[in-house]
Short mmCIF file of C-alpha atoms in Angstrom, two decimals:
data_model
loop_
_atom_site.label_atom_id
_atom_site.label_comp_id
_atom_site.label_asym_id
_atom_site.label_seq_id
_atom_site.Cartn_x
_atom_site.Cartn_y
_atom_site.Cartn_z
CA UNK A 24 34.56 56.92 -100.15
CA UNK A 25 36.68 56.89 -103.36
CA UNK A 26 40.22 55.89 -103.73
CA UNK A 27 42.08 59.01 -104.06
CA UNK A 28 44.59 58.95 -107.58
CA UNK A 29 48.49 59.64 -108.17
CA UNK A 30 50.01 60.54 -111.03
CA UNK A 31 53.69 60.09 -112.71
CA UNK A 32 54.55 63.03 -111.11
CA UNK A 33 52.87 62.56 -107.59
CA UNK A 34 54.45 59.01 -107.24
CA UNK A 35 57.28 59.30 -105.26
CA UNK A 36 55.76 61.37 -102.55
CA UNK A 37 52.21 59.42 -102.06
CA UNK A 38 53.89 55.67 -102.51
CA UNK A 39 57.49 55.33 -102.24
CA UNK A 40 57.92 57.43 -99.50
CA UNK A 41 54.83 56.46 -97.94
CA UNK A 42 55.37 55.33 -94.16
CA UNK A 43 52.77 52.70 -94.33
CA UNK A 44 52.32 50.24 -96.78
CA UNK A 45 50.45 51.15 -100.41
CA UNK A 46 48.14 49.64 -102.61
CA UNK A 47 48.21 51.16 -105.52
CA UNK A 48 45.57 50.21 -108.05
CA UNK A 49 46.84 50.21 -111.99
CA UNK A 50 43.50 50.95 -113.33
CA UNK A 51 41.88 52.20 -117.13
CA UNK A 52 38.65 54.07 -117.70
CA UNK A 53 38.08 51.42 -120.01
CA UNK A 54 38.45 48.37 -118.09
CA UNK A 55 35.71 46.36 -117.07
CA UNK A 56 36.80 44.15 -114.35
CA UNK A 57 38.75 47.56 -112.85
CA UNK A 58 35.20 49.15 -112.48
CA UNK A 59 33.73 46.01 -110.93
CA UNK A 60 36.33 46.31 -108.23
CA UNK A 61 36.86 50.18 -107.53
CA UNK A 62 34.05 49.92 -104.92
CA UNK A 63 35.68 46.48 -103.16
CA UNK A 64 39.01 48.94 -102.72
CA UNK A 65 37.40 51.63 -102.16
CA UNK A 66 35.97 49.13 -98.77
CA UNK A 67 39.26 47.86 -98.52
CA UNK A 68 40.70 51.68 -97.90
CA UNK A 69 37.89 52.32 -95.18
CA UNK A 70 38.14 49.43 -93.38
CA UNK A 71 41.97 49.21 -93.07
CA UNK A 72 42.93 52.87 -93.08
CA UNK A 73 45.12 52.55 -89.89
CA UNK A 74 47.28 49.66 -91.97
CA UNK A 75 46.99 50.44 -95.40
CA UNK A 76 47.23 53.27 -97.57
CA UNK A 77 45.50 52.68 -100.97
CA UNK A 78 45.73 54.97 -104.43
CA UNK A 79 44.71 54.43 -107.90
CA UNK A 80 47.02 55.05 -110.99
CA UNK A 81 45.12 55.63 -114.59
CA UNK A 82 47.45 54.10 -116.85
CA UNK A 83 46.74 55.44 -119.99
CA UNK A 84 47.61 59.36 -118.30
CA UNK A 85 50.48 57.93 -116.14
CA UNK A 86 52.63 55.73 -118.82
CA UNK A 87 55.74 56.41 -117.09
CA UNK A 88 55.15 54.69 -114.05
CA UNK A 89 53.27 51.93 -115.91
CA UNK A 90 56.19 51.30 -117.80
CA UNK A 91 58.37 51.32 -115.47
CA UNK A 92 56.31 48.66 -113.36
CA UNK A 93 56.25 46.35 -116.14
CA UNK A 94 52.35 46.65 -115.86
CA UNK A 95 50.34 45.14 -119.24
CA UNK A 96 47.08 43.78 -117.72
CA UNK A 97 44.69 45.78 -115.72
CA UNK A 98 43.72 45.51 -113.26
CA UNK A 99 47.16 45.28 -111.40
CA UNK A 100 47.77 46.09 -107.85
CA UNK A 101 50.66 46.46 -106.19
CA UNK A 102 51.42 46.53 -102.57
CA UNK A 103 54.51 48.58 -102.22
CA UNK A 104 56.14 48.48 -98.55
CA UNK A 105 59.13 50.66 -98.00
CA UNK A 106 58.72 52.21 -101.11
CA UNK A 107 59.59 48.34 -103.03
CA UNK A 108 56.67 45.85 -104.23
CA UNK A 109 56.04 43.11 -101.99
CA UNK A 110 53.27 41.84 -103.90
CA UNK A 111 51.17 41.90 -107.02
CA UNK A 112 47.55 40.73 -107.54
CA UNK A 113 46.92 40.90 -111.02
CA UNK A 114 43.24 40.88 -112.76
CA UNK A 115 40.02 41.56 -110.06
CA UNK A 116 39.23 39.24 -107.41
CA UNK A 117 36.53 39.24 -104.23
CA UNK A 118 37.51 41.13 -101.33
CA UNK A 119 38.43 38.79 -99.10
CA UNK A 120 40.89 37.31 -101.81
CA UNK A 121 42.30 40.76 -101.95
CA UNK A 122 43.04 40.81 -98.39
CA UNK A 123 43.89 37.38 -97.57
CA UNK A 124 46.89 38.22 -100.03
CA UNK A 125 47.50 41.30 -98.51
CA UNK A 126 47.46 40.53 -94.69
CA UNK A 127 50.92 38.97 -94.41
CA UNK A 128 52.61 42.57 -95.23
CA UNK A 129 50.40 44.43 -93.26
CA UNK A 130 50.72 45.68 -89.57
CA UNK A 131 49.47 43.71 -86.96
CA UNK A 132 46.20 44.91 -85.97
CA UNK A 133 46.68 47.12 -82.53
#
């Protein structure tokens, strides 16, 4: 399973008015370390689909919402909640680092 992508025009509808929290991944063709963890979120998305919704953004075709997250380093992800970030992970990390960070703004697990 992939991570499906938003755009500067798609935003609004698949994360701020999202009725579950997002993770949206600020991610670059070019970057390394955003390849290396595209599969790890891509697991993430699986695994906690009931809790967690999770998207990808290309920065370098979506500069407007870049900008206007104050994103410079990929990758950056952002866990939007009510349409506001709650939290940002910046650079790649293991999966369980990823969702130990995460877990707090999550649902409980039914």
């Amino acid at each position: 399973m992939s991570v499906p992508e938003t755009t500067d025009a798609a935003f609004a509808t698949d994360v701020l008015a999202a009725t579950q929290p997002v993770l949206i991944d600020f991610t670059a063709a070019w970057c390394g370390p955003c390849r290396m963890i595209a599969p790890v979120l891509a697991q993430i998305a699986d695994e906690e689909r009931d809790r967690l919704k999770v998207v990808s953004l290309d920065v370098d075709s979506n500069p407007e919402t870049t900008r206007r997250y104050g994103v410079m380093s990929m990758p950056t992800l952002a866990l939007f909640v009510d349409g506001q970030i709650v939290k940002q992970i910046v650079g790649a990390r293991p999966r369980a680092a990823i969702l130990r960070e995460l877990e707090p703004y999550l649902p409980v697990r039914a």
